[in-house]
């Protein structure tokens, strides 16, 4: 059967004027979206996938952006319309009604001074001639559709009172409010727990059928694409390098960039020395005229992965060697409670038990993984160990010394040995300080080296260690990508020669290809400097790749503890089983089962 085209993007070019000249964000892109299908657009940050869809929505700011050429043909109501030729006023009839978008970051997309219900109502009142009462009724119905148990409470809640997954569901309700024919989802599950991600993916799959809409699903994760897409468009530096059915892309990728995206996801059924990265498959070469060419390296995914595999016997020997040592860190019955409610006299009536009696050991040179959903207590545990959050009771022994009993002077001294890499690298860097000075500052505070000249030389050495360059010293955080900023934070953590580092969700929001580079860097640094890590993440596949042992946390308690392979291969608790089942695995048999289900 010949499917009916709903949206045709033909030779689209969207450029931006910059200080360095014209940036070709989207450069001659063409693809079609058919009725009732989900098209996945995949690629790294900067590949042009979001800009392509923002252009289709006519949401590119002009200037500095402009459409240099192409057509965007929408086939709705029996007529074909070029959206690029419509006036701003005419486009209002299509945006929201026919084509709607779920944006990547719900917190910045929702207005903090209006309730969630008011914001969804506003969309309905803008596009449909209904009363306020009817708009409220539809909003509550939409909140039920997106599986809120208490729609009335969500209606009256402000965005800051909701979790990330709840805010994303409000955005989905808003996008669905006018029953669009095309729904664009821009990274709707980035940085969410795997269980919440699965809930949202399942919900979107159901909603697509109920409103009979086509979906454009933007993501950097091919594992997610395998769960939702019918066809896949792979973008790289503003161009489409490959497109085909999801089955074709996963079973027979043609372009080296597609192969690299498939290969750099952490495997679940075996261990690897490091993850493959894009540079293992290709390199981008620029000629004198400034044109980019891709040089393919003749290597297969199978051969590369085979060479990087680690045998079970080597893993077992490493585990035995690590656990035969005396622990570098011991946590004994640690509790961290926060006041939840107070009476009118200010006396605390109840507490949130963020960490509720946790005991663990970490051995020198080991990576201990902490995994669990948001709110399980893993980040509070990490912060309590470092005294960034004050514990209520218990002991934290670092090389036999109780950190919780140290005075400020003793604590400052031991900070050199214990560092943290925070989740959001941008908010943990001072935007007014160059990255060179940000890395140098801890050295100055702790009086390392004789003078700033020696410190500067050390900073440049650290920048090169994390694959940055000396010329980056004078640049500011906003001039770097997310992956580069995370490398800067790693360099700053290394500045004091620590022996113990806590990595708190340090790769959760990164592209899978950049994530692979950062994880490889952390493994290389562990080998070079014999670091000990606590690696905190909600992504069990990443924790399994990085960790020797793994702890699963739930509601402030340890749910399960053991080697990473034991917990993944033979989980004992239902909660752990739920986390594992929620991981997007991207298996061929799952794709075939989903395709066959659609055909029947």
Coordinates of C-alpha atoms in Angstrom, one line a residue:
X1 CA 0.0 0.0 0.0
X2 CA 1.2 3.5 -0.9
X3 CA 1.2 5.7 2.2
X4 CA -0.1 9.2 2.0
X5 CA 2.4 12.0 2.5
X6 CA 1.5 14.4 5.3
X7 CA 4.7 16.6 5.5
X8 CA 7.4 17.0 2.8
X9 CA 10.6 18.7 3.6
X10 CA 12.4 19.5 0.3
X11 CA 16.0 20.8 0.0
X12 CA 15.7 22.8 3.2
X13 CA 18.5 25.2 4.1
X14 CA 18.5 27.1 7.4
X15 CA 21.5 29.2 8.1
X16 CA 22.6 31.5 11.0
X17 CA 24.8 34.6 10.8
X18 CA 27.6 34.5 13.3
X19 CA 30.8 36.4 14.0
X20 CA 32.8 33.7 12.2
X21 CA 30.5 33.9 9.2
X22 CA 27.5 31.8 8.0
X23 CA 26.8 28.7 9.9
X24 CA 24.9 26.1 7.9
X25 CA 22.7 24.5 10.6
X26 CA 20.5 22.7 8.1
X27 CA 22.1 22.2 4.7
X28 CA 19.9 20.7 1.9
X29 CA 17.7 18.4 4.0
X30 CA 14.9 16.4 2.4
X31 CA 12.6 13.8 3.9
X32 CA 8.9 12.9 4.0
X33 CA 6.5 12.1 6.9
X34 CA 3.6 9.9 6.0
X35 CA 0.2 9.6 7.8
X36 CA 0.2 7.4 10.9
X37 CA 4.0 6.8 11.2
X38 CA 6.7 7.9 13.6
X39 CA 9.9 9.2 12.0
X40 CA 12.9 9.3 14.3
X41 CA 15.5 12.0 13.7
X42 CA 18.8 11.0 15.3
X43 CA 22.2 12.7 15.6
X44 CA 24.5 14.5 18.0
X45 CA 24.0 18.0 19.4
X46 CA 24.6 20.4 16.5
X47 CA 23.6 18.0 13.8
X48 CA 20.6 20.1 12.8
X49 CA 17.8 17.9 13.9
X50 CA 16.0 20.4 16.2
X51 CA 16.6 23.3 13.8
X52 CA 15.0 21.3 11.0
X53 CA 11.8 20.9 13.1
X54 CA 11.9 24.5 14.5
X55 CA 12.0 25.7 10.9
X56 CA 9.0 23.6 10.1
X57 CA 7.2 25.2 13.0
X58 CA 8.4 28.7 11.8
X59 CA 10.1 29.3 15.2
X60 CA 13.6 30.3 14.0
X61 CA 14.5 33.7 15.2
X62 CA 15.2 36.1 12.3
X63 CA 17.9 37.5 12.6
X64 CA 20.3 35.8 13.2
X65 CA 18.6 32.8 11.6
X66 CA 17.1 32.7 8.1
X67 CA 15.8 30.1 5.6
X68 CA 18.2 30.1 2.6
X69 CA 16.1 27.8 0.4
X70 CA 13.8 24.8 0.2
X71 CA 10.1 24.0 0.8
X72 CA 8.1 22.6 3.7
X73 CA 4.9 21.2 2.1
X74 CA 2.0 20.4 4.5
X75 CA -0.8 18.2 3.1
X76 CA -3.8 18.9 5.3
X77 CA -7.5 19.1 4.5
X78 CA -7.0 18.0 1.0
X79 CA -4.6 20.8 -0.1
X80 CA -0.9 21.3 -0.1
X81 CA 0.5 24.4 1.6
X82 CA 4.2 25.6 1.7
X83 CA 4.5 26.6 5.3
X84 CA 7.5 28.8 4.4
X85 CA 5.4 31.1 2.2
X86 CA 2.7 31.8 4.8
X87 CA 2.6 35.1 6.6
X88 CA 3.1 35.1 10.4
X89 CA -0.6 35.5 11.0
X90 CA -1.5 32.7 8.6
X91 CA 1.0 30.3 10.3
X92 CA -0.8 30.7 13.6
X93 CA -3.7 28.7 12.1
X94 CA -1.3 25.7 11.5
X95 CA 1.0 26.0 14.5
X96 CA -0.7 24.2 17.4
X97 CA -3.8 23.2 15.4
X98 CA -2.1 21.0 12.8
X99 CA 1.5 20.8 13.9
X100 CA 2.5 20.8 17.5
X101 CA 5.8 20.5 19.4
X102 CA 6.9 19.1 22.7
X103 CA 10.1 21.0 23.6
X104 CA 13.2 19.4 25.1
X105 CA 13.4 21.2 28.5
X106 CA 10.0 21.4 30.1
X107 CA 11.1 23.7 33.0
X108 CA 12.2 26.5 30.6
X109 CA 9.2 25.9 28.3
X110 CA 6.6 26.3 31.2
X111 CA 6.0 29.8 32.6
X112 CA 6.8 29.7 36.4
X113 CA 4.2 32.3 37.3
X114 CA 1.2 30.4 35.9
X115 CA -0.3 27.1 37.1
X116 CA 0.1 24.1 34.7
X117 CA -3.7 24.1 34.1
X118 CA -3.7 27.8 33.1
X119 CA -1.0 27.2 30.6
X120 CA -2.7 24.3 28.9
X121 CA -6.0 26.3 29.0
X122 CA -4.4 29.2 27.3
X123 CA -3.4 27.1 24.3
X124 CA -7.0 25.7 23.9
X125 CA -8.5 29.2 24.2
X126 CA -6.1 30.6 21.7
X127 CA -6.8 28.0 19.0
X128 CA -10.4 27.0 19.6
X129 CA -13.6 29.0 20.1
X130 CA -14.7 27.5 23.5
X131 CA -15.6 29.0 26.9
X132 CA -13.2 29.0 29.8
X133 CA -15.3 26.3 31.5
X134 CA -15.0 24.0 28.5
X135 CA -11.3 24.7 28.2
X136 CA -10.8 23.7 31.8
X137 CA -12.8 20.5 31.3
X138 CA -10.7 19.6 28.3
X139 CA -7.5 20.4 30.2
X140 CA -8.5 18.0 33.0
X141 CA -9.4 15.4 30.4
X142 CA -6.0 15.8 28.8
X143 CA -4.3 15.4 32.2
X144 CA -6.1 12.1 32.6
X145 CA -5.0 11.1 29.1
X146 CA -1.4 11.6 30.0
X147 CA -1.9 9.5 33.1
X148 CA -2.0 11.9 36.0
X149 CA -3.7 10.2 39.0
X150 CA -4.8 13.6 40.4
X151 CA -5.6 15.9 37.4
X152 CA -7.1 18.6 39.7
X153 CA -4.0 18.9 41.8
X154 CA -1.8 19.1 38.7
X155 CA -4.1 21.8 37.2
X156 CA -3.5 24.0 40.3
X157 CA 0.2 23.2 40.7
X158 CA 3.0 25.5 39.6
X159 CA 5.8 24.0 37.4
X160 CA 8.4 24.0 40.2
X161 CA 6.2 21.7 42.3
X162 CA 6.4 18.9 39.8
X163 CA 9.1 16.4 39.0
X164 CA 10.8 16.3 35.6
X165 CA 8.6 13.5 34.3
X166 CA 5.4 15.3 35.5
X167 CA 6.5 18.5 33.8
X168 CA 7.1 16.6 30.6
X169 CA 3.6 15.1 30.7
X170 CA 2.1 18.6 31.1
X171 CA 4.0 19.6 27.9
X172 CA 2.6 16.6 26.1
X173 CA -0.9 17.5 27.2
X174 CA -0.3 21.0 25.9
X175 CA 0.9 19.7 22.6
X176 CA -2.1 17.4 22.3
X177 CA -4.6 20.1 23.3
X178 CA -5.7 20.8 19.7
X179 CA -5.5 17.2 18.4
X180 CA -2.6 18.0 15.9
X181 CA -2.0 15.9 12.8
X182 CA 1.7 16.1 13.3
X183 CA 3.4 15.9 16.8
X184 CA 7.1 16.9 17.0
X185 CA 8.8 15.5 20.2
X186 CA 12.2 17.2 20.7
X187 CA 14.3 15.0 23.1
X188 CA 11.2 14.5 25.3
X189 CA 13.0 11.9 27.6
X190 CA 16.5 13.4 27.9
X191 CA 17.9 13.1 31.5
X192 CA 14.8 11.3 32.8
X193 CA 14.9 8.1 34.8
X194 CA 14.7 5.0 32.6
X195 CA 11.4 4.1 34.3
X196 CA 9.8 7.5 33.7
X197 CA 11.3 7.5 30.2
X198 CA 9.5 4.1 29.5
X199 CA 6.3 5.5 30.9
X200 CA 6.4 8.5 28.5
X201 CA 7.4 6.4 25.5
X202 CA 4.6 4.0 26.1
X203 CA 2.2 6.8 26.7
X204 CA 3.2 8.6 23.5
X205 CA 2.8 5.4 21.5
X206 CA -0.8 5.0 22.8
X207 CA -1.7 8.6 22.3
X208 CA -0.4 8.6 18.7
X209 CA -3.0 5.9 18.0
X210 CA -5.8 7.6 19.9
X211 CA -5.4 11.0 18.1
X212 CA -4.4 9.4 14.7
X213 CA -1.3 11.6 14.5
X214 CA 2.1 11.3 12.8
X215 CA 5.1 11.8 15.1
X216 CA 8.6 13.2 14.5
X217 CA 10.7 12.0 17.4
X218 CA 14.1 13.8 17.8
X219 CA 16.7 12.1 20.0
X220 CA 20.4 11.3 20.2
X221 CA 19.8 7.8 21.5
X222 CA 19.2 5.0 18.9
X223 CA 18.1 2.7 21.8
X224 CA 15.0 5.0 22.2
X225 CA 14.6 5.2 18.4
X226 CA 14.3 1.4 18.4
X227 CA 11.4 1.6 20.8
X228 CA 9.3 4.2 19.0
X229 CA 10.2 4.8 15.3
X230 CA 9.0 3.3 12.0
X231 CA 11.6 5.1 9.9
X232 CA 14.9 6.8 10.9
X233 CA 16.6 9.9 9.5
X234 CA 20.3 10.2 10.6
X235 CA 21.7 13.7 10.6
X236 CA 25.4 14.8 10.9
X237 CA 26.5 18.5 10.7
X238 CA 23.4 19.8 9.0
X239 CA 23.0 17.0 6.5
X240 CA 21.1 13.7 6.2
X241 CA 23.7 10.9 5.9
X242 CA 21.3 8.0 6.0
X243 CA 17.6 7.2 6.2
X244 CA 15.6 4.0 6.1
X245 CA 13.3 1.8 8.1
X246 CA 14.2 1.2 11.7
X247 CA 14.9 -2.4 10.9
X248 CA 17.2 -1.5 8.0
X249 CA 19.2 1.0 10.1
X250 CA 19.7 -1.5 13.0
X251 CA 20.5 -4.5 10.9
X252 CA 22.4 -3.0 8.0
X253 CA 23.7 0.5 8.7
X254 CA 25.5 2.0 5.6
X255 CA 27.1 5.2 6.9
X256 CA 30.1 5.1 9.3
X257 CA 28.4 7.7 11.5
X258 CA 25.3 5.5 11.9
X259 CA 27.5 2.6 12.8
X260 CA 29.3 4.7 15.4
X261 CA 26.0 5.8 17.0
X262 CA 24.9 2.1 17.2
X263 CA 28.3 1.0 18.6
X264 CA 28.8 3.6 21.3
X265 CA 25.8 2.6 23.5
X266 CA 27.0 0.7 26.6
X267 CA 26.3 -3.0 26.1
X268 CA 24.3 -5.0 28.6
X269 CA 25.2 -8.6 28.0
X270 CA 29.0 -8.3 28.2
X271 CA 31.9 -6.1 29.5
X272 CA 34.2 -3.9 27.5
X273 CA 37.5 -2.2 28.2
X274 CA 36.1 1.0 26.7
X275 CA 33.2 2.1 24.4
X276 CA 33.7 2.7 20.6
X277 CA 33.4 6.3 19.6
X278 CA 32.7 8.2 16.4
X279 CA 36.5 8.6 15.6
X280 CA 36.8 4.8 15.5
X281 CA 34.7 4.7 12.4
X282 CA 35.3 8.0 10.6
X283 CA 36.9 11.4 10.6
X284 CA 35.8 14.7 9.2
X285 CA 38.2 16.4 6.9
X286 CA 37.9 20.0 5.8
X287 CA 39.4 21.2 2.4
X288 CA 40.8 24.7 1.7
X289 CA 37.4 26.0 0.6
X290 CA 36.0 25.0 4.0
X291 CA 33.9 22.1 2.7
X292 CA 33.7 19.0 5.0
X293 CA 34.4 15.5 3.8
X294 CA 34.0 12.3 5.7
X295 CA 36.8 9.8 5.6
X296 CA 35.5 6.3 6.5
X297 CA 37.7 3.9 8.4
X298 CA 37.3 0.3 7.2
X299 CA 36.2 -1.3 10.5
X300 CA 33.2 -3.4 11.3
X301 CA 31.1 -2.9 14.5
X302 CA 31.5 -6.7 15.2
X303 CA 35.4 -6.6 14.9
X304 CA 35.8 -3.5 17.0
X305 CA 33.5 -4.7 19.8
X306 CA 35.2 -8.1 19.8
X307 CA 38.6 -6.5 20.3
X308 CA 37.3 -4.5 23.3
X309 CA 35.5 -7.3 25.1
X310 CA 36.7 -8.3 28.6
X311 CA 36.4 -12.0 29.6
X312 CA 34.5 -13.0 32.8
X313 CA 37.7 -14.4 34.3
X314 CA 39.5 -11.0 34.0
X315 CA 36.5 -9.3 35.6
X316 CA 36.5 -11.8 38.4
X317 CA 40.3 -11.4 39.1
X318 CA 39.9 -7.6 39.2
X319 CA 37.0 -8.0 41.7
X320 CA 39.0 -10.3 43.9
X321 CA 42.1 -8.0 43.9
X322 CA 40.0 -5.0 44.8
X323 CA 38.0 -6.6 47.6
X324 CA 41.2 -8.1 49.2
X325 CA 42.3 -4.6 50.2
X326 CA 41.3 -2.5 53.2
X327 CA 38.4 -0.1 52.3
X328 CA 39.4 3.5 51.5
X329 CA 35.8 4.5 52.5
X330 CA 33.4 3.0 55.0
X331 CA 29.8 4.4 55.5
X332 CA 28.1 3.1 58.6
X333 CA 24.4 3.4 59.3
X334 CA 24.3 6.9 57.6
X335 CA 21.0 8.8 57.9
X336 CA 20.2 12.2 56.4
X337 CA 16.8 13.6 57.2
X338 CA 15.3 16.9 56.0
X339 CA 12.4 18.8 57.7
X340 CA 9.1 18.1 55.8
X341 CA 6.6 20.0 58.0
X342 CA 6.7 22.4 60.9
X343 CA 4.0 23.6 63.4
X344 CA 3.3 27.3 64.0
X345 CA 6.0 27.4 66.7
X346 CA 8.6 26.2 64.1
X347 CA 9.0 22.7 65.6
X348 CA 9.5 20.0 63.0
X349 CA 6.6 17.6 62.9
X350 CA 7.9 15.2 60.2
X351 CA 11.0 14.5 58.1
X352 CA 11.9 13.4 54.6
X353 CA 14.2 10.4 55.2
X354 CA 16.4 11.0 52.1
X355 CA 19.1 8.5 53.4
X356 CA 17.8 6.1 56.0
X357 CA 20.5 3.9 57.5
X358 CA 22.9 3.1 54.6
X359 CA 26.1 1.1 55.2
X360 CA 28.7 0.4 52.4
X361 CA 32.4 0.0 51.7
X362 CA 34.5 1.3 48.8
X363 CA 37.9 -0.2 48.0
X364 CA 40.9 1.6 46.5
X365 CA 40.8 1.8 42.7
X366 CA 37.2 0.5 42.6
X367 CA 34.2 2.1 40.9
X368 CA 31.1 1.6 43.0
X369 CA 27.9 2.3 41.1
X370 CA 24.8 3.9 42.8
X371 CA 21.6 3.5 40.7
X372 CA 18.0 4.3 41.3
X373 CA 15.1 6.6 40.3
X374 CA 15.0 10.3 41.1
X375 CA 14.3 10.8 44.8
X376 CA 15.8 7.4 45.8
X377 CA 18.5 9.2 47.9
X378 CA 21.6 8.4 45.8
X379 CA 22.7 12.1 45.3
X380 CA 22.0 12.9 48.9
X381 CA 24.1 9.9 49.9
X382 CA 27.0 11.2 47.8
X383 CA 26.7 14.8 49.1
X384 CA 26.4 13.5 52.7
X385 CA 29.7 11.5 52.3
X386 CA 31.4 14.8 51.3
X387 CA 29.7 16.9 53.9
X388 CA 28.0 19.0 51.2
X389 CA 24.7 17.9 53.0
X390 CA 24.9 17.5 56.8
X391 CA 24.1 13.9 57.9
X392 CA 21.7 13.4 60.8
X393 CA 23.6 10.5 62.2
X394 CA 26.1 7.7 61.3
X395 CA 29.7 7.5 60.4
X396 CA 31.7 8.2 57.2
X397 CA 35.3 6.9 57.6
X398 CA 37.8 8.0 54.9
X399 CA 41.0 6.1 55.5
X400 CA 39.8 5.5 59.1
X401 CA 39.0 9.1 59.9
X402 CA 35.4 10.1 60.6
X403 CA 34.6 13.0 58.2
X404 CA 31.3 13.8 60.1
X405 CA 33.4 14.7 63.2
X406 CA 35.9 16.9 61.5
X407 CA 36.1 20.7 62.2
X408 CA 36.2 23.1 59.3
X409 CA 40.0 23.2 59.2
X410 CA 40.4 19.4 59.1
X411 CA 37.6 19.2 56.5
X412 CA 39.3 21.7 54.2
X413 CA 42.5 19.7 54.4
X414 CA 40.8 16.4 53.4
X415 CA 38.9 18.1 50.5
X416 CA 42.0 17.7 48.4
X417 CA 41.6 14.0 48.5
X418 CA 37.8 13.9 47.9
X419 CA 36.2 15.7 45.0
X420 CA 32.9 15.7 43.1
X421 CA 31.9 16.1 39.5
X422 CA 28.4 17.6 39.5
X423 CA 25.5 16.6 37.2
X424 CA 25.1 20.0 35.4
X425 CA 28.5 21.3 34.3
X426 CA 27.2 24.7 33.2
X427 CA 25.6 25.6 36.6
X428 CA 28.7 24.3 38.4
X429 CA 31.1 26.7 36.5
X430 CA 31.2 30.4 37.1
X431 CA 30.0 32.1 33.9
X432 CA 32.2 35.2 34.6
X433 CA 35.4 33.2 35.1
X434 CA 37.5 31.7 32.3
X435 CA 37.8 28.0 32.4
X436 CA 41.5 28.2 33.0
X437 CA 41.0 30.3 36.1
X438 CA 38.1 28.0 37.3
X439 CA 40.5 25.1 37.2
X440 CA 43.3 27.1 38.8
X441 CA 41.2 28.4 41.7
X442 CA 41.2 25.2 43.8
X443 CA 45.1 25.1 43.5
X444 CA 45.2 28.7 44.8
X445 CA 42.9 28.0 47.7
X446 CA 44.9 24.9 48.8
X447 CA 48.3 26.7 48.0
X448 CA 49.5 24.0 45.6
X449 CA 52.6 24.9 43.6
X450 CA 54.9 27.9 44.1
X451 CA 53.2 30.5 42.0
X452 CA 50.4 31.1 39.3
X453 CA 52.9 30.5 36.5
X454 CA 53.4 26.9 37.7
X455 CA 49.7 26.6 38.3
X456 CA 48.9 27.8 34.8
X457 CA 51.3 25.2 33.3
X458 CA 49.5 22.5 35.4
X459 CA 46.1 23.7 34.2
X460 CA 47.2 23.4 30.5
X461 CA 48.5 19.9 31.3
X462 CA 45.1 19.0 32.8
X463 CA 43.2 20.5 29.8
X464 CA 45.3 18.3 27.5
X465 CA 44.6 15.3 29.7
X466 CA 40.9 15.7 29.1
X467 CA 41.4 16.2 25.3
X468 CA 41.1 20.0 25.3
X469 CA 43.7 22.5 24.2
X470 CA 45.9 25.2 25.8
X471 CA 44.2 27.9 23.8
X472 CA 40.9 27.1 25.7
X473 CA 42.4 28.6 28.9
X474 CA 41.0 32.1 28.3
X475 CA 37.6 31.0 27.0
X476 CA 34.3 31.1 29.1
X477 CA 31.9 28.2 29.8
X478 CA 29.3 29.4 27.4
X479 CA 31.8 28.9 24.5
X480 CA 31.9 25.1 25.0
X481 CA 29.5 22.3 24.2
X482 CA 27.9 20.2 27.0
X483 CA 30.5 17.4 26.6
X484 CA 33.4 19.9 26.6
X485 CA 32.1 21.6 29.8
X486 CA 31.9 18.2 31.5
X487 CA 35.6 17.6 30.6
X488 CA 36.4 21.0 32.1
X489 CA 34.6 19.9 35.4
X490 CA 36.6 16.7 35.3
X491 CA 39.9 18.7 34.9
X492 CA 38.9 20.9 37.8
X493 CA 38.2 17.8 40.0
X494 CA 41.7 16.5 39.1
X495 CA 43.4 19.8 39.9
X496 CA 44.0 18.8 43.6
X497 CA 45.2 15.2 42.9
X498 CA 42.3 13.6 44.7
X499 CA 42.2 9.8 45.4
X500 CA 38.4 9.6 45.6
X501 CA 35.8 11.2 43.3
X502 CA 32.0 11.1 43.3
X503 CA 30.5 11.4 39.8
X504 CA 27.0 12.6 40.2
X505 CA 24.9 12.0 37.1
X506 CA 27.9 13.3 35.2
X507 CA 26.8 12.0 31.7
X508 CA 23.0 11.9 32.1
X509 CA 22.2 14.7 29.6
X510 CA 25.0 14.1 27.1
X511 CA 24.7 12.6 23.6
X512 CA 25.4 8.9 23.6
X513 CA 28.6 9.6 21.4
X514 CA 29.9 12.3 23.8
X515 CA 28.8 10.2 26.8
X516 CA 31.0 7.4 25.4
X517 CA 34.0 9.7 25.2
X518 CA 33.5 11.0 28.8
X519 CA 33.1 7.4 30.2
X520 CA 36.2 6.3 28.4
X521 CA 38.1 9.3 29.8
X522 CA 37.0 8.4 33.4
X523 CA 38.2 4.8 32.9
X524 CA 41.5 6.0 31.5
X525 CA 42.0 8.4 34.4
X526 CA 41.2 5.6 36.9
X527 CA 43.9 3.4 35.3
X528 CA 46.5 6.3 35.2
X529 CA 45.9 7.7 38.7
X530 CA 44.3 4.7 40.5
X531 CA 41.2 6.8 41.3
X532 CA 38.4 5.4 43.4
X533 CA 34.9 6.4 42.1
X534 CA 31.4 6.4 43.3
X535 CA 29.4 6.7 40.1
X536 CA 25.9 7.9 40.5
X537 CA 23.3 7.5 37.7
X538 CA 19.7 6.6 37.0
X539 CA 20.8 4.7 33.9
X540 CA 21.6 1.1 34.8
X541 CA 23.3 0.4 31.5
X542 CA 25.9 3.1 32.1
X543 CA 26.4 2.1 35.7
X544 CA 26.9 -1.5 34.7
X545 CA 29.5 -0.5 32.1
X546 CA 31.5 1.7 34.6
X547 CA 31.1 -0.2 37.9
X548 CA 32.9 -3.1 39.6
X549 CA 30.1 -3.4 42.2
X550 CA 26.6 -1.8 42.1
X551 CA 24.2 -0.6 44.8
X552 CA 20.5 -0.2 43.9
X553 CA 18.8 2.4 46.1
X554 CA 15.1 3.0 46.7
X555 CA 13.4 5.4 49.1
X556 CA 16.6 6.1 51.0
X557 CA 17.5 2.5 51.5
X558 CA 19.8 0.0 49.8
X559 CA 17.5 -2.3 47.8
X560 CA 20.2 -4.6 46.5
X561 CA 24.1 -4.8 46.4
X562 CA 26.5 -7.0 44.5
X563 CA 28.8 -7.1 41.5
X564 CA 27.4 -5.3 38.4
X565 CA 27.1 -8.5 36.4
X566 CA 25.3 -10.3 39.2
X567 CA 22.7 -7.6 39.7
X568 CA 22.0 -7.3 36.0
X569 CA 22.0 -11.0 35.2
X570 CA 20.2 -12.1 38.3
X571 CA 18.3 -9.3 40.0
X572 CA 16.7 -10.4 43.3
X573 CA 14.3 -7.6 44.0
X574 CA 11.2 -6.5 42.0
X575 CA 12.4 -2.9 42.0
X576 CA 15.7 -3.8 40.3
X577 CA 13.9 -6.0 37.8
X578 CA 11.7 -3.0 36.9
X579 CA 14.8 -0.8 36.4
X580 CA 16.3 -3.4 34.1
X581 CA 13.2 -4.0 32.1
X582 CA 12.8 -0.2 31.4
X583 CA 16.2 0.1 29.7
X584 CA 15.8 0.7 25.9
X585 CA 17.8 -2.2 24.6
X586 CA 17.5 -1.7 20.8
X587 CA 17.4 -5.5 20.1
X588 CA 16.5 -6.6 16.6
X589 CA 14.0 -9.2 17.9
X590 CA 12.1 -6.4 19.8
X591 CA 12.0 -4.2 16.7
X592 CA 10.7 -7.1 14.6
X593 CA 8.0 -7.9 17.2
X594 CA 6.9 -4.3 17.2
X595 CA 6.8 -4.1 13.4
X596 CA 4.8 -7.4 13.2
X597 CA 2.4 -6.1 15.9
X598 CA 1.7 -3.1 13.7
X599 CA 1.2 -5.1 10.6
X600 CA -1.4 -7.3 12.3

